[in-house]
Coordinates of C-alpha atoms and ligand atoms in Angstrom, one line a residue:
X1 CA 0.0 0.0 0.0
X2 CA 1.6 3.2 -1.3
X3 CA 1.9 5.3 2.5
X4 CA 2.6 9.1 1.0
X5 CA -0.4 9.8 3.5
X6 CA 1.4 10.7 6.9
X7 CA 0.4 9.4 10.3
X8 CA -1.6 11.5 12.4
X9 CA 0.5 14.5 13.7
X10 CA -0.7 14.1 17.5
X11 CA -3.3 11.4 19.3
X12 CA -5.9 11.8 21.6
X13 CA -3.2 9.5 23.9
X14 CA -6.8 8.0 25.2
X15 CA -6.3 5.6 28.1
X16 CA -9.1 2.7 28.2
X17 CA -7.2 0.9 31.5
X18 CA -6.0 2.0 34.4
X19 CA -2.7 0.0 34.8
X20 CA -0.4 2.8 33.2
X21 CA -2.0 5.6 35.5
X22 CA 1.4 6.2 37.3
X23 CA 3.2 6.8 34.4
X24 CA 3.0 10.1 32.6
X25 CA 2.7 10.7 29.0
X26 CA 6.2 10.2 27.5
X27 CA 7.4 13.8 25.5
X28 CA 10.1 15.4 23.8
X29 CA 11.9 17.2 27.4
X30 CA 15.2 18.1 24.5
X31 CA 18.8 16.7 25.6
X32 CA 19.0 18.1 28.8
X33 CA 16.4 16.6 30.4
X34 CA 17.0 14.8 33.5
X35 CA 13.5 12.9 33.4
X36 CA 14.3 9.5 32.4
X37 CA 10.6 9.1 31.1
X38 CA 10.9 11.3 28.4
X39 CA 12.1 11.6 24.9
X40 CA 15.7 13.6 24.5
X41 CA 15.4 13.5 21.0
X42 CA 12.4 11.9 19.7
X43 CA 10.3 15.0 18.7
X44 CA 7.4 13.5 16.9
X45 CA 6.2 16.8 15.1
X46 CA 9.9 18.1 14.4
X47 CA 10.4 18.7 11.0
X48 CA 14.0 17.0 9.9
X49 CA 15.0 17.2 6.2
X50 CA 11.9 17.8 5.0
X51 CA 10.2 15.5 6.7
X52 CA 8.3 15.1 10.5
X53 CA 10.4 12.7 12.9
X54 CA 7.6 10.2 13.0
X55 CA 7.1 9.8 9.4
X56 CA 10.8 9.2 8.9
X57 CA 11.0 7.2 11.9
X58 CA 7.5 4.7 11.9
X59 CA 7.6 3.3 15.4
X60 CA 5.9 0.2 15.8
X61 CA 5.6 -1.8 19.0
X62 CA 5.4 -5.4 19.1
X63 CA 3.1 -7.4 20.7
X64 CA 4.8 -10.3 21.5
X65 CA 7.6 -9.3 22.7
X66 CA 6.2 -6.6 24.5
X67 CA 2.4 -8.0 25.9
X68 CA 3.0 -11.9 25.7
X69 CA 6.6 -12.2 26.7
X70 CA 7.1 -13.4 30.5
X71 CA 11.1 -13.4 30.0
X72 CA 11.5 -17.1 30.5
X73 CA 14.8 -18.7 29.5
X74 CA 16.0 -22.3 29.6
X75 CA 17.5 -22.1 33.0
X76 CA 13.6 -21.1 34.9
X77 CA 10.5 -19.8 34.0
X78 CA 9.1 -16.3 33.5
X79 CA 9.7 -13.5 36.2
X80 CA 7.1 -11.3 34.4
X81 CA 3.6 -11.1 35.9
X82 CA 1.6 -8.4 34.1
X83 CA -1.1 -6.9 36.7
X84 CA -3.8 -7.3 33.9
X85 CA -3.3 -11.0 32.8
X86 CA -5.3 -13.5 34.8
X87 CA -2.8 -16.5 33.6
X88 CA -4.8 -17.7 31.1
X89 CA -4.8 -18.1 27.2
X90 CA -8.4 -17.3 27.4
X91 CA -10.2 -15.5 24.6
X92 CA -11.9 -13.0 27.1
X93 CA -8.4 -12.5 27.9
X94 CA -6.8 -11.9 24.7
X95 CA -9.7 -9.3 24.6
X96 CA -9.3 -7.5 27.7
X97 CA -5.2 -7.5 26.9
X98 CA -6.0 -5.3 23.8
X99 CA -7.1 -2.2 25.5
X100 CA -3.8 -2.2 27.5
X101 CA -1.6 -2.7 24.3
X102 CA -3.4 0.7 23.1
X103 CA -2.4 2.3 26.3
X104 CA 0.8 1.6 26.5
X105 CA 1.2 2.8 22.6
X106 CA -0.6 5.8 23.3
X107 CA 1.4 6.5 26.6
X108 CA 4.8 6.5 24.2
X109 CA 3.3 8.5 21.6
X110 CA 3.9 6.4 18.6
X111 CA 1.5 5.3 15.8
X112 CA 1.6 1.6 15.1
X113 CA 1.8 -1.7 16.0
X114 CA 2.7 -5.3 15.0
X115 CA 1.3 -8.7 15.8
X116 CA 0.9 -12.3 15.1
X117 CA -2.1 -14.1 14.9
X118 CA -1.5 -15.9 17.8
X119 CA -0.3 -13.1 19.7
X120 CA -3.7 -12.0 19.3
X121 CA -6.1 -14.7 20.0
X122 CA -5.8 -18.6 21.2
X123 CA -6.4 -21.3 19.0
X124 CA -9.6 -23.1 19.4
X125 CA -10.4 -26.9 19.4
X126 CA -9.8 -26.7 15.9
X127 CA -8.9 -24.9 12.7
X128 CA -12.6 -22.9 12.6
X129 CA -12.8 -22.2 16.4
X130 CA -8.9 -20.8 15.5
X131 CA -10.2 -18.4 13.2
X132 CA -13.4 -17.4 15.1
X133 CA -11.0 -16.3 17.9
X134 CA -8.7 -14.2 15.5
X135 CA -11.6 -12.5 13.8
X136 CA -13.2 -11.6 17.6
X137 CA -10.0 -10.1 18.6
X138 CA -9.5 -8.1 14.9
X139 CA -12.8 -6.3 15.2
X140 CA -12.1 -5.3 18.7
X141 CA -8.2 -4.5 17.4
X142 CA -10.5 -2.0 14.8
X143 CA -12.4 0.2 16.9
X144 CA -9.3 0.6 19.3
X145 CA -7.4 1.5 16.5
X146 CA -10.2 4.2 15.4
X147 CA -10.4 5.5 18.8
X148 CA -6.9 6.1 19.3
X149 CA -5.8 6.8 15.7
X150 CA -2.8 3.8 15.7
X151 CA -2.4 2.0 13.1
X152 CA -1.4 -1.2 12.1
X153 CA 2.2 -1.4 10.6
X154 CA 2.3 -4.9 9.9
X155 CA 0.9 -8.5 10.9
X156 CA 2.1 -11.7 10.5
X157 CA 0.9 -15.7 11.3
X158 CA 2.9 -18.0 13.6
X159 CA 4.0 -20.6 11.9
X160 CA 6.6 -21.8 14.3
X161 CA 5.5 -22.4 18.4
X162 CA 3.1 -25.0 17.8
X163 CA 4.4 -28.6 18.0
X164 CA 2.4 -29.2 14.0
X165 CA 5.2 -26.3 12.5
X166 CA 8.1 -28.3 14.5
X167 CA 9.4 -29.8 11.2
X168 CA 8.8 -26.2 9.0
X169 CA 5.6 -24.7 8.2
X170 CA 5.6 -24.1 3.9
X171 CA 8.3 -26.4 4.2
X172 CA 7.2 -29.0 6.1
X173 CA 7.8 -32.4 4.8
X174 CA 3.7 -32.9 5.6
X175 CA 1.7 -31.6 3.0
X176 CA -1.4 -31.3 6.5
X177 CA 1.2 -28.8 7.6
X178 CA 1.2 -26.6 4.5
X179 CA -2.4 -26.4 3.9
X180 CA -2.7 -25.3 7.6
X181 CA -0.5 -22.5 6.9
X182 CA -2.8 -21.8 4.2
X183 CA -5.5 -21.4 6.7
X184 CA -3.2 -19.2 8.8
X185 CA -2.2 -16.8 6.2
X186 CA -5.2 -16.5 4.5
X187 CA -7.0 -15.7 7.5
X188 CA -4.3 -13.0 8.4
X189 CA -4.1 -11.7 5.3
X190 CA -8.0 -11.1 5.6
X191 CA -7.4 -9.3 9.2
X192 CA -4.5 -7.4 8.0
X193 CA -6.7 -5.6 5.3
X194 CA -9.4 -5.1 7.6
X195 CA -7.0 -3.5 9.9
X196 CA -5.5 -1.8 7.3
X197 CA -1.9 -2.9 7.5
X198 CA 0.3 -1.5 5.3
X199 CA 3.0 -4.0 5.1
X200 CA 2.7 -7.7 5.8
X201 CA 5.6 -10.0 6.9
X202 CA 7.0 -13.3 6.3
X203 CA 9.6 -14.6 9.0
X204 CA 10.2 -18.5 8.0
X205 CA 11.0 -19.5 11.7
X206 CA 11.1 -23.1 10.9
X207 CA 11.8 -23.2 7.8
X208 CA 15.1 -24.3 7.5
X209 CA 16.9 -28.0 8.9
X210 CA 18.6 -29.6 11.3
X211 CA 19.9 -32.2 9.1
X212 CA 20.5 -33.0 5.4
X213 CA 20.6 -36.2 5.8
X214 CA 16.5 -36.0 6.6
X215 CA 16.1 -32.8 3.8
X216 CA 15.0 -33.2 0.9
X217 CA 16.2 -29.2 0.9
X218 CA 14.6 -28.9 -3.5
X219 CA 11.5 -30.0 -2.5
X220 CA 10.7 -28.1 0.9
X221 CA 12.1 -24.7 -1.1
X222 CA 10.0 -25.4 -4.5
X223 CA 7.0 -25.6 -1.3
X224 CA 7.6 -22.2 0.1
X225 CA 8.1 -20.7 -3.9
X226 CA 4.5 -22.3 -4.2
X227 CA 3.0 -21.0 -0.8
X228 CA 4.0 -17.6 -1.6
X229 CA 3.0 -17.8 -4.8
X230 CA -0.3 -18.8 -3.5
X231 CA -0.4 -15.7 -0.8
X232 CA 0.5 -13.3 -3.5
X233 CA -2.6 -14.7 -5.4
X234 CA -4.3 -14.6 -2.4
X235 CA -3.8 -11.0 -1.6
X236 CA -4.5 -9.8 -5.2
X237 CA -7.7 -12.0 -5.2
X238 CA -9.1 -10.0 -2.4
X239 CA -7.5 -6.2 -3.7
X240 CA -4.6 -6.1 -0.3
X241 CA -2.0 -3.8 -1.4
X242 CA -0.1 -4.5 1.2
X243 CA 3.8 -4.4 0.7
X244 CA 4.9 -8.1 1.1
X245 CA 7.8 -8.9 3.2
X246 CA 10.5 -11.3 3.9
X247 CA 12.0 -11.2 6.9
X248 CA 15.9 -13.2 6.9
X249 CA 17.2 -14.9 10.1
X250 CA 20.4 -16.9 8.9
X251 CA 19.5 -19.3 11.9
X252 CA 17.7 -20.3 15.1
X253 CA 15.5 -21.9 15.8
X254 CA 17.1 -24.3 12.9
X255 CA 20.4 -24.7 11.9
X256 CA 20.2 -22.9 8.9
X257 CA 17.3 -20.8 7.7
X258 CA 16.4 -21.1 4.0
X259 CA 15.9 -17.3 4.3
X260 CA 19.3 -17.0 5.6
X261 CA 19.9 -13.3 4.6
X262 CA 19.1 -11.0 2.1
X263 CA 20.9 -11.7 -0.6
X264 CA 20.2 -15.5 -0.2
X265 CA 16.4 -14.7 0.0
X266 CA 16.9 -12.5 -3.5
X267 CA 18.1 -15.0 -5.0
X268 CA 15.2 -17.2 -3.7
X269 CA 12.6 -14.9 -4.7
X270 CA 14.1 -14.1 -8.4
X271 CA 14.6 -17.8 -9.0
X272 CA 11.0 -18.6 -7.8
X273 CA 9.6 -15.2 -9.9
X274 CA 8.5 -13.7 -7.1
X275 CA 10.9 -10.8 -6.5
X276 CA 8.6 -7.9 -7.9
X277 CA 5.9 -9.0 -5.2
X278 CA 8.5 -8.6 -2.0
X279 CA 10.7 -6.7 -0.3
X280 CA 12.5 -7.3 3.1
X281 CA 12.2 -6.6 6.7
X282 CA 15.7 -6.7 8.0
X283 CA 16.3 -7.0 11.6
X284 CA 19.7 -5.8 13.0
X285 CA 20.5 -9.1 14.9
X286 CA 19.5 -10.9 12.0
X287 CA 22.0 -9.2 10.5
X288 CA 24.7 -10.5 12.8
X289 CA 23.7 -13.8 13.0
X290 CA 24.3 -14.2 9.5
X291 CA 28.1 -12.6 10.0
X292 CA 27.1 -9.3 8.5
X293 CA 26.1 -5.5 10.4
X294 CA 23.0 -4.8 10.4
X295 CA 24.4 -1.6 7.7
X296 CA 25.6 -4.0 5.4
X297 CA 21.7 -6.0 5.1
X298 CA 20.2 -2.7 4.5
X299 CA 22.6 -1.8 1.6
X300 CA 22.6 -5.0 -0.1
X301 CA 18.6 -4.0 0.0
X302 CA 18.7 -0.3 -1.1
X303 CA 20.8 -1.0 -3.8
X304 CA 18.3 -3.8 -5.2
X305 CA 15.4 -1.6 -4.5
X306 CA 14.1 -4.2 -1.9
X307 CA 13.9 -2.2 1.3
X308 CA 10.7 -2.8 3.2
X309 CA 10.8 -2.2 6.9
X310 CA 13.5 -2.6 9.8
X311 CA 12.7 -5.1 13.2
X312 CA 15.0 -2.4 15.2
X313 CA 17.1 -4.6 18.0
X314 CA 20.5 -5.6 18.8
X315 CA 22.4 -8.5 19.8
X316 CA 24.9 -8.2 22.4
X317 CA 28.7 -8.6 20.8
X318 CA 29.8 -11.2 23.2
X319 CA 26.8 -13.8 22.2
X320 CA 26.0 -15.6 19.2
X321 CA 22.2 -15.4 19.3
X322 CA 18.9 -13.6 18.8
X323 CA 19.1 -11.5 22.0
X324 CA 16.3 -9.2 20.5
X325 CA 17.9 -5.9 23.2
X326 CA 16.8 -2.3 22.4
X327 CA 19.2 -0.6 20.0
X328 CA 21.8 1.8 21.9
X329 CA 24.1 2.0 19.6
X330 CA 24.3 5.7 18.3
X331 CA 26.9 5.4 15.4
X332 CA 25.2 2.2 14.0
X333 CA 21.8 3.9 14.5
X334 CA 23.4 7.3 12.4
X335 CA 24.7 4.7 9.9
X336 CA 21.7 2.9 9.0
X337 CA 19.8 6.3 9.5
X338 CA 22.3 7.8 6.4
X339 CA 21.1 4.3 4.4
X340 CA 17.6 4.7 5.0
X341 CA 17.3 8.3 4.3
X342 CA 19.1 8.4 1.3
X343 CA 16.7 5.6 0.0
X344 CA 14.0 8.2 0.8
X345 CA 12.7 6.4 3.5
X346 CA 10.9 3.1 4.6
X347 CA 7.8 3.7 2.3
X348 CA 5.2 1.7 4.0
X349 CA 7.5 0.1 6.7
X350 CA 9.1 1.6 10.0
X351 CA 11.0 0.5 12.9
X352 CA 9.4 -2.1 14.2
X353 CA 10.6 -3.0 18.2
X354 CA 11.4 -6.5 18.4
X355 CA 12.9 -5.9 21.5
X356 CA 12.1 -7.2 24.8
X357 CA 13.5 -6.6 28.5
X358 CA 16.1 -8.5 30.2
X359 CA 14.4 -11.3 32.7
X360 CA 15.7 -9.1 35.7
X361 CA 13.8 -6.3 34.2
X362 CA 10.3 -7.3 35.4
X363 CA 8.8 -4.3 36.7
X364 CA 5.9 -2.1 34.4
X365 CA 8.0 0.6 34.2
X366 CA 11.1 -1.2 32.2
X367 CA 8.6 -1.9 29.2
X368 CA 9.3 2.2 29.1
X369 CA 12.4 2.3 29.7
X370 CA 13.6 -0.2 27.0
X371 CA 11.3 1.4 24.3
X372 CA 12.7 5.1 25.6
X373 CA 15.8 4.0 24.7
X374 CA 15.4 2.4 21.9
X375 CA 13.1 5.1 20.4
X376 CA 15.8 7.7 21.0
X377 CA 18.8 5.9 20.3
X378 CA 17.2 5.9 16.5
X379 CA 15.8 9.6 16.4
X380 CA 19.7 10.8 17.5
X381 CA 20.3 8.7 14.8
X382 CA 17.9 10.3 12.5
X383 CA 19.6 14.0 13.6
X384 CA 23.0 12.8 13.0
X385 CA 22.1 11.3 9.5
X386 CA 20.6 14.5 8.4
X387 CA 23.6 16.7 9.2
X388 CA 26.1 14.1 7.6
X389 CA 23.8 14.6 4.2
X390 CA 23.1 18.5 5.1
X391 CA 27.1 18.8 5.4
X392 CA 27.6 16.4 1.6
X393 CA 31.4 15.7 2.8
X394 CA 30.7 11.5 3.2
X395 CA 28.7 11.4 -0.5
X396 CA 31.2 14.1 -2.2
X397 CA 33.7 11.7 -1.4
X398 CA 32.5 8.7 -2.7
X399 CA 31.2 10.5 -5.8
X400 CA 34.8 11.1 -6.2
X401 CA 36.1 7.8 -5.8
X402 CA 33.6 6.5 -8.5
X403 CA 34.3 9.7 -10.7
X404 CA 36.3 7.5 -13.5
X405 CA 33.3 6.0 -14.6
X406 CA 31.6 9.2 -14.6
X407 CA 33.9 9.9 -18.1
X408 CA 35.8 8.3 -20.5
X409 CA 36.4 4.7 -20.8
X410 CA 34.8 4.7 -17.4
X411 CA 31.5 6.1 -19.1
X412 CA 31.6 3.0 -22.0
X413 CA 31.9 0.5 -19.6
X414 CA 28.8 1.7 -17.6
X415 CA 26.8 2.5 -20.7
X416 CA 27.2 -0.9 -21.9
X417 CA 29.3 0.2 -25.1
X418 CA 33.0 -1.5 -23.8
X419 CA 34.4 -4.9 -25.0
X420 CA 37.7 -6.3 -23.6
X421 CA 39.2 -5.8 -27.5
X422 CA 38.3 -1.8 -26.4
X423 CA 39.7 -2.0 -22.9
X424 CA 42.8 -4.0 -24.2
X425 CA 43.4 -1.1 -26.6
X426 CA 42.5 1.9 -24.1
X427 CA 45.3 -0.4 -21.4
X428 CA 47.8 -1.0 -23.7
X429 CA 48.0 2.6 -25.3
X430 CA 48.1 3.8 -21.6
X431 CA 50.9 1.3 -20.3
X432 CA 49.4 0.6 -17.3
X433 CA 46.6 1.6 -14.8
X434 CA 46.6 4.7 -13.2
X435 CA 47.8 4.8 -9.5
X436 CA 44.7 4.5 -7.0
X437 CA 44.4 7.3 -4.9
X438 CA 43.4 6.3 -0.8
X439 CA 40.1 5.1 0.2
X440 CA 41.0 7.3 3.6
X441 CA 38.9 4.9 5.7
X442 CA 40.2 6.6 9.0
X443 CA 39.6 9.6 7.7
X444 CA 36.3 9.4 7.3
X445 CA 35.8 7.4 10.2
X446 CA 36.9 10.4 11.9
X447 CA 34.9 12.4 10.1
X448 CA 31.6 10.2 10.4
X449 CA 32.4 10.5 14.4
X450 CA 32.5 14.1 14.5
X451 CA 28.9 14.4 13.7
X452 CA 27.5 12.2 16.7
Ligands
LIG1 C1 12.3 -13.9 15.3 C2 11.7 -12.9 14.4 C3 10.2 -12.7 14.6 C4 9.6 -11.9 13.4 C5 8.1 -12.0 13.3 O1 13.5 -14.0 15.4 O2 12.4 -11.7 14.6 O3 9.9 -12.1 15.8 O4 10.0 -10.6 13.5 O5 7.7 -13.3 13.1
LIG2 NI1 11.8 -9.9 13.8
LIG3 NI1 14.4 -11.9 15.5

């Protein structure tokens, strides 16, 4: 769905609970603000290179991390105990959760949100009871989203915590597997336009293996290239313009992800004919999980055309997994910022949090904190990225380090017209290639620094 229309420019902030009455509205206080419950650089309304803060920026706050994670890790259970969940998985429940989820979003000032469908809403005794529930929950999710003016950035079907998906979902080996997927993403793709949603996103949690020796790995990938054939069909059957989205995760929970990053997934999709019907959500510790920054996934997707929306996290440098941590880090953030901006933006994605606390961070008030942070660790980032383009010294540069292709034999090669019979002439008339002039990486390391 083309998003040139931009979010709401302030909300009504309505409140429908009462368990977020001790905490004030989160606002812009500037950088020298001592409150820690404030913004010190998120200014929603500011205007920054043409454009307001929250358009650039398209917060989005998950729902599972953020409502239906109880921070549980192998070693013990949860320490989380949410005043407003009665310890069921009950549908009045999953009703009575949503009017908090608006709260809290309306308490931080953002605009959107994210969910699965089982985030949502249990699953019934069987597949129709399943959907019953989802569709109970969406109608209620649509009049709290009128009321308060948030909007849905993206949903999304589990296809991965239920015992059924534990051998892949599309790519099951069971063909019962695939056509309940078919249910699930139907279904969501149903909700999702009757919410609205602008993106939606595929994150192939289990698909992927353990083993070869058990993979027939043609097969399960000529399954999803079918399935998401099927949901583009799907979606065009019912008129959802929705931007489709991969998300890559090199691994975990399997060994090795199918959608492994985004240049393996490109390949995917081109191979399968698909690539003009997707684009990717890339999530920074994703990124590191395949062995790349999270800079790097985003440029491989600019410069393919292919950017769709950002899961904004971070790992921690001394672990190898999916720690899913609020982003703190202020150069990255200005990095990825300079990427995004000078591919004009996320279009109809945004920075989705998939981000939870730590398991000692139990209390209401660190579901703030984290998001705080995280929310201005990208707005500084934002700020920074602006003056770095505002200032042209980081693209000049580069512009000149491309500048003999810009002329000349350069020019031929790039406009196709060059053979190697021409270059062997051009080369051996000149006697050898001219001497390279420095690619001044500290330089402009020092000079990307001096903006933060
Ligand atoms: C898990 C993924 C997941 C997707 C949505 O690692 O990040 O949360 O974003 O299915
Ligand atoms: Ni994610
Ligand atoms: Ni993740």
């Amino acid at each position: 769905m083309a998003s040139k229309s931009p979010a709401k420019s302030s909300h009504s902030r309505a409140q429908f609970t009462k368990w977020f009455a001790a905490i004030p509205e989160i606002k812009y206080e500037g950088p020298a603000s001592d409150n820690a419950l404030s913004y010190r650089y998120y200014n929603a309304d500011e205007v920054i290179a043409g454009r307001k803060m929250r358009d650039w920026l398209r917060f989005g706050i998950c729902y599972w991390h953020t409502f239906r994670g109880v921070a549980q890790d192998m070693f013990g259970p949860g320490t989380i105990n949410r005043p407003w969940e009665d310890g069921s998985n009950s549908l009045s429940q999953a009703l009575s959760r949503t009017e908090v989820v608006f709260d809290f979003i309306s308490k931080l000032g953002l605009d959107f949100y994210t969910f699965h469908d089982r985030d949502v809403s249990p699953e019934g005794a069987n597949v129709a009871e399943t959907n019953k529930n989802l569709w109970a929950v969406a109608k209620r999710l649509k009049e709290l989203q009128d009321a308060s003016g948030i909007k849905l950035l993206w949903g999304t079907a589990n296809m991965f915590s239920h015992p059924r998906f534990a051998q892949g979902a599309a790519s099951s080996p069971s063909a019962d597997t695939l056509a309940y997927c078919a249910n699930s993403v139907k279904e969501m793709l149903d909700v999702s336009k009757f919410l609205g949603g602008e993106s939606y996103v595929f994150w192939g949690g289990r698909e992927g293996y353990n083993s070869l020796l058990n993979t027939n790995l043609k097969r399960e990938t000529d399954h999803m290239a079918r399935f998401f054939h099927m949901a583009v069909d799907y979606a065009k059957k019912i008129s959802y313009k929705a931007q489709f989205l991969i998300e890559p995760k090199a691994c975990e929970p399997t060994k090795h992800q199918y959608d492994f990053d985004a240049a393996t997934s490109l390949c995917f999709l081109r191979g399968a004919g698909l690539d003009k019907h997707f684009k990717f959500n890339i999530e920074a510790n994703h990124a590191t999980l395949a062995g790349h920054d999270f800079v790097h996934e985003l440029e491989v997707c600019v410069s393919n055309g292919v950017l769709g929306s950002v899961d904004a996290n971070r790992g921690d440098v001394m672990n190898g997994w999916d720690t899913d941590q609020y982003p703190i880090d202020i150069r990255e953030s200005a990095h990825a910022l300079l990427v995004i901006m000078r591919n004009g933006g996320l279009g109809a994605g945004g920075f989705n949090f998939d981000a939870k606390v730590r398991r000692d961070s139990h209390e209401l008030e660190d579901m703030f904190h984290g998001h705080i942070s995280g929310i201005d660790t990208l707005a500084r980032g934002l700020r920074i990225a602006a003056k770095i383009l505002a200032d042209g010294k980081i693209d000049a540069f580069l512009k000149e380090r491309y500048s003999s292709y810009d002329k000349g034999i350069g020019k031929t090669i790039e406009d196709g017209k060059a053979t190697f019979e021409s270059l062997q002439k051009y080369i051996l008339e000149k006697g050898d290639a001219a001497p390279l002039k420095s690619a001044r990486q500290e330089y402009l390391e020092n000079l990307f620094n001096s903006y933060c």
